[in-house]
């Protein structure tokens, strides 16, 4: 098991998953009810400050905002077939939980400029400490887990919007966004610490594990190996140019000091460049957009075939670190978002990345296809409810198959051998129940065939409960 995914035991030396399920759930529930009480008691005043004085006035320019969110996810696997296991395998009949509490504090520095800081408290573990499936089943699970709550600062950035021309459009107050207005044609510059996925490969129907799909390969293109630390954040800068129906984005970001690390390499010594072209359109009066996203990573990365050849020649275990040197890994994906009706939307992604180079930050996927639907509950008088359905197909190169079969370990997978490889096939569905406008409880189910590309293990059923509150 990688040192980056070593669990941290409690004060009695017990790992968190050795605690009885009712003890873990009771402990989290006590924190949850306190947070919900706080959030709901502060919601009315927070919303009133953001609303315009009348229905026809443009939104007033907002100069300061505080928002917050709380998310709890409990996931369990069934007793699936597992005739053998390796260091990075998914285990049958287990349960894990994650919790995070985030504040979003923003202020306007001058016209067009905002600064945001997002302090966060996290706790918990993904299934098998976030190992065992390339399309990992929880976007709320980081690659670093702790039994006790711990503090992080995932975002601290400045965003500058320079208006050009075109019609004025309203900007609703939201997380990391001050209310006001802007021109349709504009430049937007973002500098600081944030996630590449905050800006690139976004999709309103499949991008937020706190409110829509949970699977990694649904909320982002599974082959998009974006620069990040083990929590998914980095330091860098991005520029966006909005002109008519088009947007062009470009960014440069720090990468990890070694692949999948908790530490970033400062000074862009290992870096990634991201480019994106977006076009917005209407089909039969319904809006949509399509995006082409590409990345190039320049970092100390290993070659899979070379690692296998060295192991065969020496009789030693496969060691990808022995082949690392400065080289490139590239990839691209197409992302579609389309409204089909007033309350129905769809998403689709297809992506591919270099197949003989080890993944740098995200997960072990060389090619991916995903698509799904999102339906609001207004059709059954539940306007705050949402039901989603997605299908995902992940694949790897022949070089990665040979590497895994020789006992090599990926970022999140590695069963010790892979004699019968097959594509990961995942179906996810969820129902999000709006208890209040600011409180949702979701039931999520995922069916995973060939977890970690292994026909000998699974299929796996994964059940989840998600509680999300936001103000």
Short mmCIF file of C-alpha atoms in Angstrom, two decimals:
data_model
loop_
_atom_site.label_atom_id
_atom_site.label_comp_id
_atom_site.label_asym_id
_atom_site.label_seq_id
_atom_site.Cartn_x
_atom_site.Cartn_y
_atom_site.Cartn_z
CA UNK A 1 0.00 0.00 0.00
CA UNK A 2 1.33 3.45 -0.90
CA UNK A 3 2.52 5.63 1.96
CA UNK A 4 0.11 8.27 0.69
CA UNK A 5 -2.85 6.07 1.49
CA UNK A 6 -1.77 4.72 4.87
CA UNK A 7 -4.67 5.01 7.33
CA UNK A 8 -4.30 6.87 10.60
CA UNK A 9 -5.49 4.98 13.68
CA UNK A 10 -7.54 6.40 16.55
CA UNK A 11 -6.18 7.18 20.03
CA UNK A 12 -6.39 3.50 21.00
CA UNK A 13 -4.39 2.40 17.99
CA UNK A 14 -7.40 1.00 16.15
CA UNK A 15 -7.92 1.77 12.47
CA UNK A 16 -11.21 3.61 11.82
CA UNK A 17 -12.85 0.70 10.01
CA UNK A 18 -12.43 -1.51 13.10
CA UNK A 19 -14.90 0.67 14.97
CA UNK A 20 -18.46 -0.70 15.05
CA UNK A 21 -20.70 0.79 12.38
CA UNK A 22 -23.12 2.23 14.96
CA UNK A 23 -20.26 3.99 16.80
CA UNK A 24 -18.96 5.59 13.59
CA UNK A 25 -22.43 6.63 12.48
CA UNK A 26 -23.40 8.05 15.90
CA UNK A 27 -20.22 10.10 16.06
CA UNK A 28 -20.81 11.60 12.62
CA UNK A 29 -24.54 12.10 13.21
CA UNK A 30 -23.92 14.22 16.30
CA UNK A 31 -21.72 16.58 14.27
CA UNK A 32 -24.20 16.56 11.40
CA UNK A 33 -27.23 17.68 13.40
CA UNK A 34 -25.26 20.51 15.00
CA UNK A 35 -24.13 21.73 11.57
CA UNK A 36 -27.61 21.47 10.04
CA UNK A 37 -29.07 23.48 12.92
CA UNK A 38 -26.44 26.16 12.38
CA UNK A 39 -26.89 26.26 8.60
CA UNK A 40 -30.68 26.40 8.62
CA UNK A 41 -30.75 29.07 11.35
CA UNK A 42 -28.51 31.31 9.23
CA UNK A 43 -30.07 30.62 5.84
CA UNK A 44 -32.86 33.20 5.86
CA UNK A 45 -30.63 36.18 6.53
CA UNK A 46 -27.97 35.00 4.08
CA UNK A 47 -30.48 34.59 1.27
CA UNK A 48 -32.18 37.89 1.98
CA UNK A 49 -28.87 39.71 1.59
CA UNK A 50 -28.35 38.16 -1.85
CA UNK A 51 -31.84 38.80 -3.28
CA UNK A 52 -32.61 41.94 -5.31
CA UNK A 53 -35.09 44.39 -3.83
CA UNK A 54 -37.67 43.62 -6.53
CA UNK A 55 -38.17 41.07 -9.25
CA UNK A 56 -37.25 43.41 -12.12
CA UNK A 57 -34.15 45.13 -10.77
CA UNK A 58 -30.74 43.81 -11.76
CA UNK A 59 -28.83 42.21 -8.90
CA UNK A 60 -26.98 44.69 -6.73
CA UNK A 61 -23.20 44.49 -6.73
CA UNK A 62 -22.15 42.30 -3.83
CA UNK A 63 -19.03 43.30 -1.92
CA UNK A 64 -18.71 40.53 0.65
CA UNK A 65 -20.15 37.05 1.16
CA UNK A 66 -19.90 34.06 3.45
CA UNK A 67 -21.33 30.71 2.40
CA UNK A 68 -20.90 27.25 3.86
CA UNK A 69 -21.54 23.59 3.17
CA UNK A 70 -21.55 20.29 5.03
CA UNK A 71 -21.45 16.89 3.31
CA UNK A 72 -21.52 13.40 4.81
CA UNK A 73 -21.23 10.26 2.65
CA UNK A 74 -21.49 6.65 3.86
CA UNK A 75 -20.63 3.93 1.30
CA UNK A 76 -20.84 0.13 1.58
CA UNK A 77 -19.87 -2.72 -0.73
CA UNK A 78 -21.69 -6.03 -1.00
CA UNK A 79 -20.09 -9.48 -0.55
CA UNK A 80 -18.84 -9.71 -4.12
CA UNK A 81 -16.65 -12.45 -5.60
CA UNK A 82 -12.95 -11.88 -4.80
CA UNK A 83 -10.85 -15.07 -5.28
CA UNK A 84 -7.63 -13.12 -4.75
CA UNK A 85 -6.53 -9.60 -3.82
CA UNK A 86 -3.50 -7.34 -4.09
CA UNK A 87 -2.26 -4.27 -2.22
CA UNK A 88 -4.66 -1.94 -4.06
CA UNK A 89 -7.75 -4.17 -4.27
CA UNK A 90 -11.33 -3.39 -3.33
CA UNK A 91 -12.61 -5.45 -0.38
CA UNK A 92 -16.03 -7.12 -0.07
CA UNK A 93 -18.54 -6.28 2.66
CA UNK A 94 -17.03 -3.05 3.97
CA UNK A 95 -18.31 0.39 4.89
CA UNK A 96 -16.58 3.77 5.06
CA UNK A 97 -17.65 7.36 5.59
CA UNK A 98 -16.35 10.83 4.75
CA UNK A 99 -17.31 14.22 6.16
CA UNK A 100 -16.34 17.75 5.15
CA UNK A 101 -17.31 21.21 6.34
CA UNK A 102 -16.32 24.19 4.19
CA UNK A 103 -16.60 27.98 4.46
CA UNK A 104 -16.54 30.14 1.32
CA UNK A 105 -15.50 33.69 2.21
CA UNK A 106 -15.19 36.28 -0.54
CA UNK A 107 -14.69 40.00 -0.90
CA UNK A 108 -14.56 42.45 -3.81
CA UNK A 109 -11.13 44.05 -4.05
CA UNK A 110 -12.05 46.55 -6.77
CA UNK A 111 -14.57 46.57 -9.65
CA UNK A 112 -14.27 43.20 -11.37
CA UNK A 113 -11.88 41.64 -8.84
CA UNK A 114 -12.75 39.09 -6.13
CA UNK A 115 -10.69 37.24 -3.55
CA UNK A 116 -11.91 33.94 -2.10
CA UNK A 117 -10.68 31.70 0.69
CA UNK A 118 -12.15 28.26 1.49
CA UNK A 119 -11.05 26.86 4.86
CA UNK A 120 -12.22 23.27 5.28
CA UNK A 121 -12.38 20.51 7.90
CA UNK A 122 -12.28 16.91 6.63
CA UNK A 123 -12.59 13.49 8.23
CA UNK A 124 -12.95 9.91 7.06
CA UNK A 125 -11.81 7.42 4.43
CA UNK A 126 -12.88 6.21 1.02
CA UNK A 127 -13.49 2.51 0.47
CA UNK A 128 -10.20 0.67 1.10
CA UNK A 129 -8.66 4.07 1.72
CA UNK A 130 -9.56 5.17 -1.84
CA UNK A 131 -8.25 2.10 -3.65
CA UNK A 132 -9.63 -0.73 -5.77
CA UNK A 133 -11.57 0.85 -8.66
CA UNK A 134 -10.16 3.14 -11.36
CA UNK A 135 -13.55 4.87 -11.66
CA UNK A 136 -13.58 5.32 -7.90
CA UNK A 137 -17.12 5.43 -6.46
CA UNK A 138 -16.85 8.60 -4.32
CA UNK A 139 -15.68 12.03 -5.40
CA UNK A 140 -15.96 13.02 -1.74
CA UNK A 141 -13.11 10.62 -0.84
CA UNK A 142 -9.60 12.00 -1.00
CA UNK A 143 -6.46 9.88 -1.36
CA UNK A 144 -5.49 10.87 2.19
CA UNK A 145 -7.75 9.79 5.06
CA UNK A 146 -7.76 10.50 8.77
CA UNK A 147 -9.90 9.20 11.60
CA UNK A 148 -9.98 12.56 13.36
CA UNK A 149 -11.13 15.85 11.78
CA UNK A 150 -8.28 17.86 10.27
CA UNK A 151 -7.97 21.35 8.78
CA UNK A 152 -7.04 22.20 5.18
CA UNK A 153 -7.06 25.25 2.92
CA UNK A 154 -8.01 23.92 -0.52
CA UNK A 155 -8.61 27.30 -2.17
CA UNK A 156 -7.17 30.82 -1.88
CA UNK A 157 -7.41 32.71 -5.15
CA UNK A 158 -8.07 36.02 -6.86
CA UNK A 159 -10.33 36.30 -9.91
CA UNK A 160 -10.31 39.37 -12.16
CA UNK A 161 -13.08 39.98 -14.74
CA UNK A 162 -12.40 42.55 -17.46
CA UNK A 163 -15.56 43.55 -19.31
CA UNK A 164 -15.32 44.01 -23.07
CA UNK A 165 -18.62 44.59 -24.90
CA UNK A 166 -21.95 42.88 -25.50
CA UNK A 167 -25.08 42.74 -23.38
CA UNK A 168 -24.92 42.93 -19.61
CA UNK A 169 -25.82 39.67 -17.86
CA UNK A 170 -26.73 39.03 -14.24
CA UNK A 171 -24.34 37.09 -11.99
CA UNK A 172 -26.10 35.23 -9.19
CA UNK A 173 -24.44 35.07 -5.79
CA UNK A 174 -23.09 31.56 -5.24
CA UNK A 175 -20.22 29.62 -3.76
CA UNK A 176 -17.00 31.40 -4.79
CA UNK A 177 -18.99 33.94 -6.82
CA UNK A 178 -20.14 37.41 -5.77
CA UNK A 179 -23.44 38.68 -7.13
CA UNK A 180 -23.57 41.50 -9.66
CA UNK A 181 -23.40 41.78 -13.43
CA UNK A 182 -20.86 41.53 -16.24
CA UNK A 183 -20.60 41.88 -20.01
CA UNK A 184 -21.24 38.87 -22.22
CA UNK A 185 -17.85 39.35 -23.86
CA UNK A 186 -15.06 39.47 -21.30
CA UNK A 187 -11.70 38.27 -20.04
CA UNK A 188 -11.47 36.32 -16.77
CA UNK A 189 -8.16 35.69 -14.98
CA UNK A 190 -7.80 33.38 -11.96
CA UNK A 191 -4.58 33.14 -9.92
CA UNK A 192 -3.85 31.25 -6.70
CA UNK A 193 -4.67 27.88 -5.18
CA UNK A 194 -7.73 26.07 -6.52
CA UNK A 195 -8.66 22.98 -8.54
CA UNK A 196 -8.07 22.67 -12.27
CA UNK A 197 -11.56 21.10 -12.38
CA UNK A 198 -13.03 24.35 -11.02
CA UNK A 199 -12.46 25.85 -14.48
CA UNK A 200 -11.86 23.01 -16.97
CA UNK A 201 -14.14 20.09 -17.97
CA UNK A 202 -17.13 21.46 -16.05
CA UNK A 203 -20.68 20.21 -16.58
CA UNK A 204 -23.83 21.30 -14.74
CA UNK A 205 -25.23 17.74 -14.68
CA UNK A 206 -22.12 15.75 -13.72
CA UNK A 207 -19.39 17.63 -11.88
CA UNK A 208 -20.26 18.03 -8.20
CA UNK A 209 -20.09 14.93 -5.94
CA UNK A 210 -21.85 16.90 -3.20
CA UNK A 211 -25.04 17.23 -5.22
CA UNK A 212 -25.04 15.04 -8.35
CA UNK A 213 -23.05 11.91 -9.30
CA UNK A 214 -20.40 10.47 -6.99
CA UNK A 215 -18.20 8.42 -9.34
CA UNK A 216 -14.87 9.97 -10.33
CA UNK A 217 -15.35 9.07 -14.00
CA UNK A 218 -18.80 10.69 -14.05
CA UNK A 219 -17.94 14.03 -12.45
CA UNK A 220 -14.82 14.42 -14.63
CA UNK A 221 -13.46 12.68 -17.70
CA UNK A 222 -11.65 9.70 -16.21
CA UNK A 223 -8.70 10.21 -18.56
CA UNK A 224 -8.28 13.90 -17.57
CA UNK A 225 -5.11 13.51 -15.49
CA UNK A 226 -5.22 17.08 -14.17
CA UNK A 227 -2.47 18.57 -12.01
CA UNK A 228 -3.21 18.33 -8.29
CA UNK A 229 -2.01 17.25 -4.91
CA UNK A 230 -3.52 14.15 -3.29
CA UNK A 231 -6.59 16.22 -2.32
CA UNK A 232 -7.20 17.44 -5.88
CA UNK A 233 -5.91 21.05 -5.64
CA UNK A 234 -2.95 22.93 -7.06
CA UNK A 235 -1.38 26.37 -7.52
CA UNK A 236 -1.50 28.10 -10.87
CA UNK A 237 -3.17 30.59 -13.17
CA UNK A 238 -5.88 30.45 -15.83
CA UNK A 239 -7.19 32.87 -18.45
CA UNK A 240 -10.61 32.73 -20.13
CA UNK A 241 -11.81 34.73 -23.15
CA UNK A 242 -15.58 34.87 -23.72
CA UNK A 243 -16.62 36.09 -27.17
CA UNK A 244 -20.13 35.49 -28.46
CA UNK A 245 -20.91 31.77 -28.39
CA UNK A 246 -17.27 30.83 -27.85
CA UNK A 247 -14.91 30.61 -24.89
CA UNK A 248 -11.20 29.82 -24.96
CA UNK A 249 -9.43 28.80 -21.75
CA UNK A 250 -5.77 28.23 -20.96
CA UNK A 251 -3.96 27.51 -17.72
CA UNK A 252 -0.62 26.49 -16.27
CA UNK A 253 -0.40 24.65 -12.95
CA UNK A 254 2.08 23.11 -10.52
CA UNK A 255 2.22 19.32 -10.36
CA UNK A 256 3.20 17.02 -7.51
CA UNK A 257 6.84 16.49 -6.56
CA UNK A 258 6.22 12.79 -7.33
CA UNK A 259 3.08 11.29 -8.87
CA UNK A 260 0.07 11.19 -6.53
CA UNK A 261 1.85 13.12 -3.77
CA UNK A 262 0.55 15.29 -0.94
CA UNK A 263 3.21 17.86 -1.85
CA UNK A 264 3.28 20.14 -4.88
CA UNK A 265 6.51 20.89 -6.74
CA UNK A 266 6.90 24.68 -6.39
CA UNK A 267 8.06 26.97 -9.14
CA UNK A 268 6.55 25.03 -12.05
CA UNK A 269 9.52 22.64 -12.20
CA UNK A 270 6.91 19.94 -12.85
CA UNK A 271 3.88 21.42 -14.48
CA UNK A 272 0.81 20.98 -16.61
CA UNK A 273 -0.65 23.14 -19.38
CA UNK A 274 -4.41 22.91 -20.00
CA UNK A 275 -6.33 24.23 -23.01
CA UNK A 276 -10.09 24.26 -23.60
CA UNK A 277 -12.39 25.41 -26.38
CA UNK A 278 -16.10 25.78 -25.58
CA UNK A 279 -19.03 26.46 -27.90
CA UNK A 280 -22.53 27.27 -26.64
CA UNK A 281 -25.56 26.51 -28.82
CA UNK A 282 -29.30 25.85 -28.90
CA UNK A 283 -31.03 22.76 -30.24
CA UNK A 284 -34.81 23.11 -30.72
CA UNK A 285 -34.72 26.05 -28.34
CA UNK A 286 -32.86 24.22 -25.57
CA UNK A 287 -29.38 25.44 -24.56
CA UNK A 288 -26.28 23.28 -24.55
CA UNK A 289 -22.54 23.44 -24.93
CA UNK A 290 -19.67 21.28 -26.11
CA UNK A 291 -16.07 21.55 -24.89
CA UNK A 292 -12.76 20.15 -26.10
CA UNK A 293 -10.21 19.93 -23.28
CA UNK A 294 -6.54 18.98 -23.73
CA UNK A 295 -3.64 18.68 -21.31
CA UNK A 296 0.11 18.22 -21.48
CA UNK A 297 2.01 17.24 -18.34
CA UNK A 298 5.78 17.70 -18.09
CA UNK A 299 7.05 15.79 -15.07
CA UNK A 300 9.23 12.94 -13.81
CA UNK A 301 7.11 10.00 -14.92
CA UNK A 302 7.78 6.29 -15.46
CA UNK A 303 7.27 4.09 -18.52
CA UNK A 304 5.18 0.96 -17.97
CA UNK A 305 6.84 -1.32 -20.55
CA UNK A 306 10.29 -0.33 -19.32
CA UNK A 307 9.36 -1.13 -15.71
CA UNK A 308 8.15 -4.61 -16.76
CA UNK A 309 11.27 -5.28 -18.83
CA UNK A 310 13.56 -4.34 -15.92
CA UNK A 311 11.61 -6.63 -13.58
CA UNK A 312 11.83 -9.55 -16.01
CA UNK A 313 15.56 -9.04 -16.53
CA UNK A 314 16.44 -8.73 -12.84
CA UNK A 315 13.82 -10.96 -11.22
CA UNK A 316 12.84 -8.08 -8.95
CA UNK A 317 9.28 -6.83 -8.39
CA UNK A 318 7.96 -4.27 -10.86
CA UNK A 319 9.05 -0.80 -9.73
CA UNK A 320 7.76 2.14 -11.76
CA UNK A 321 9.89 4.60 -9.74
CA UNK A 322 13.07 3.12 -11.28
CA UNK A 323 12.05 4.37 -14.73
CA UNK A 324 11.02 7.92 -13.83
CA UNK A 325 12.57 10.77 -15.74
CA UNK A 326 11.36 14.04 -17.20
CA UNK A 327 8.84 13.23 -19.94
CA UNK A 328 5.39 14.21 -21.22
CA UNK A 329 1.93 12.76 -20.76
CA UNK A 330 -0.86 14.13 -22.94
CA UNK A 331 -4.59 13.62 -23.26
CA UNK A 332 -7.84 15.15 -24.47
CA UNK A 333 -11.58 14.78 -23.96
CA UNK A 334 -14.84 16.06 -25.40
CA UNK A 335 -17.57 17.12 -22.96
CA UNK A 336 -21.23 17.64 -23.94
CA UNK A 337 -23.93 19.28 -21.83
CA UNK A 338 -27.44 19.57 -23.28
CA UNK A 339 -30.90 20.49 -22.00
CA UNK A 340 -33.53 18.15 -23.45
CA UNK A 341 -36.56 19.69 -21.75
CA UNK A 342 -37.34 22.22 -19.02
CA UNK A 343 -36.52 19.69 -16.31
CA UNK A 344 -34.35 17.15 -18.16
CA UNK A 345 -30.71 17.39 -19.14
CA UNK A 346 -27.96 15.10 -20.38
CA UNK A 347 -24.18 14.90 -20.29
CA UNK A 348 -21.61 12.89 -22.22
CA UNK A 349 -17.82 12.69 -22.20
CA UNK A 350 -15.25 10.76 -24.20
CA UNK A 351 -11.52 10.97 -23.45
CA UNK A 352 -8.13 9.42 -24.07
CA UNK A 353 -4.63 9.80 -22.58
CA UNK A 354 -1.13 8.38 -23.16
CA UNK A 355 -1.18 4.65 -22.46
CA UNK A 356 2.48 3.78 -21.75
CA UNK A 357 3.18 6.53 -19.19
CA UNK A 358 2.18 6.25 -15.55
CA UNK A 359 -0.73 8.52 -14.50
CA UNK A 360 0.45 11.64 -12.73
CA UNK A 361 -2.33 12.70 -10.36
CA UNK A 362 -5.86 11.43 -11.02
CA UNK A 363 -6.51 7.76 -11.70
CA UNK A 364 -5.61 4.73 -13.83
CA UNK A 365 -7.76 5.36 -16.92
CA UNK A 366 -6.37 5.63 -20.45
CA UNK A 367 -9.68 5.94 -22.28
CA UNK A 368 -13.21 6.61 -21.08
CA UNK A 369 -16.77 7.09 -22.28
CA UNK A 370 -19.57 8.30 -20.01
CA UNK A 371 -23.11 9.55 -20.52
CA UNK A 372 -26.14 10.20 -18.37
CA UNK A 373 -29.39 11.97 -17.65
CA UNK A 374 -30.54 14.31 -14.88
CA UNK A 375 -34.26 14.83 -14.21
CA UNK A 376 -35.77 17.35 -11.80
CA UNK A 377 -38.68 16.27 -9.62
CA UNK A 378 -41.07 18.97 -10.82
CA UNK A 379 -42.88 16.28 -12.84
CA UNK A 380 -44.02 14.68 -9.56
CA UNK A 381 -44.43 17.96 -7.61
CA UNK A 382 -40.97 17.64 -5.99
CA UNK A 383 -39.15 20.58 -7.60
CA UNK A 384 -36.17 20.32 -5.22
CA UNK A 385 -35.60 16.62 -5.97
CA UNK A 386 -33.29 15.23 -8.67
CA UNK A 387 -32.83 11.75 -10.08
CA UNK A 388 -29.73 10.87 -12.11
CA UNK A 389 -28.59 7.91 -14.20
CA UNK A 390 -25.13 7.45 -15.75
CA UNK A 391 -23.19 4.78 -17.59
CA UNK A 392 -19.37 4.67 -17.67
CA UNK A 393 -16.92 2.56 -19.69
CA UNK A 394 -13.23 2.81 -18.71
CA UNK A 395 -10.33 1.16 -20.49
CA UNK A 396 -6.54 0.86 -20.33
CA UNK A 397 -3.79 0.26 -22.87
CA UNK A 398 -2.14 -3.09 -23.56
CA UNK A 399 1.02 -1.74 -21.87
CA UNK A 400 -0.92 -1.01 -18.68
CA UNK A 401 -2.51 -4.47 -18.80
CA UNK A 402 0.95 -6.06 -18.94
CA UNK A 403 2.19 -3.82 -16.12
CA UNK A 404 -0.71 -4.71 -13.81
CA UNK A 405 -0.46 -8.42 -14.67
CA UNK A 406 3.22 -8.35 -13.71
CA UNK A 407 2.25 -7.09 -10.24
CA UNK A 408 2.63 -3.37 -10.86
CA UNK A 409 0.58 -0.91 -8.82
CA UNK A 410 -1.27 2.09 -10.22
CA UNK A 411 -2.41 5.19 -8.40
CA UNK A 412 -5.57 3.51 -7.07
CA UNK A 413 -5.60 -0.05 -8.49
CA UNK A 414 -3.45 -3.18 -8.43
CA UNK A 415 -4.76 -6.69 -7.67
CA UNK A 416 -1.29 -8.26 -7.85
CA UNK A 417 -2.05 -9.84 -11.22
CA UNK A 418 -4.39 -9.34 -14.16
CA UNK A 419 -4.67 -12.60 -16.12
CA UNK A 420 -8.10 -11.78 -17.59
CA UNK A 421 -8.35 -8.04 -18.26
CA UNK A 422 -11.61 -6.38 -19.22
CA UNK A 423 -13.05 -2.87 -19.35
CA UNK A 424 -14.48 -1.33 -16.20
CA UNK A 425 -18.24 -1.02 -16.70
CA UNK A 426 -20.09 1.18 -14.22
CA UNK A 427 -23.71 2.19 -13.84
CA UNK A 428 -24.62 4.84 -11.26
CA UNK A 429 -28.02 6.14 -10.22
CA UNK A 430 -29.03 8.48 -7.43
CA UNK A 431 -32.10 10.16 -6.01
CA UNK A 432 -31.58 13.48 -4.23
CA UNK A 433 -34.44 14.34 -1.88
CA UNK A 434 -34.87 18.02 -1.04
CA UNK A 435 -35.76 18.06 2.66
CA UNK A 436 -35.36 21.83 2.67
CA UNK A 437 -34.10 24.13 -0.06
CA UNK A 438 -30.71 24.06 1.69
CA UNK A 439 -30.74 20.41 2.81
CA UNK A 440 -30.67 17.32 0.59
CA UNK A 441 -30.44 13.62 1.38
CA UNK A 442 -29.42 11.31 -1.48
CA UNK A 443 -29.50 7.57 -2.01
CA UNK A 444 -26.87 6.36 -4.50
CA UNK A 445 -26.27 2.97 -6.10
CA UNK A 446 -23.35 1.91 -8.30
CA UNK A 447 -22.86 -1.37 -10.13
CA UNK A 448 -19.22 -2.04 -11.10
CA UNK A 449 -18.34 -4.88 -13.47
CA UNK A 450 -14.64 -5.81 -13.77
CA UNK A 451 -13.38 -3.53 -10.96
CA UNK A 452 -9.75 -2.50 -11.65
CA UNK A 453 -10.19 -4.07 -15.14
CA UNK A 454 -10.23 -7.56 -13.61
CA UNK A 455 -12.77 -10.11 -14.89
CA UNK A 456 -11.88 -12.44 -11.98
CA UNK A 457 -13.30 -10.08 -9.33
CA UNK A 458 -16.80 -8.69 -8.89
CA UNK A 459 -19.23 -7.54 -10.05
CA UNK A 460 -19.65 -5.13 -7.14
CA UNK A 461 -22.71 -3.35 -5.81
CA UNK A 462 -21.94 -0.15 -3.90
CA UNK A 463 -24.62 1.58 -1.83
CA UNK A 464 -24.33 5.11 -0.48
CA UNK A 465 -26.19 7.68 1.59
CA UNK A 466 -25.25 11.33 1.17
CA UNK A 467 -26.37 14.27 3.33
CA UNK A 468 -25.61 17.76 2.02
CA UNK A 469 -26.46 21.10 3.63
CA UNK A 470 -25.52 24.49 2.20
CA UNK A 471 -26.13 28.17 2.90
#
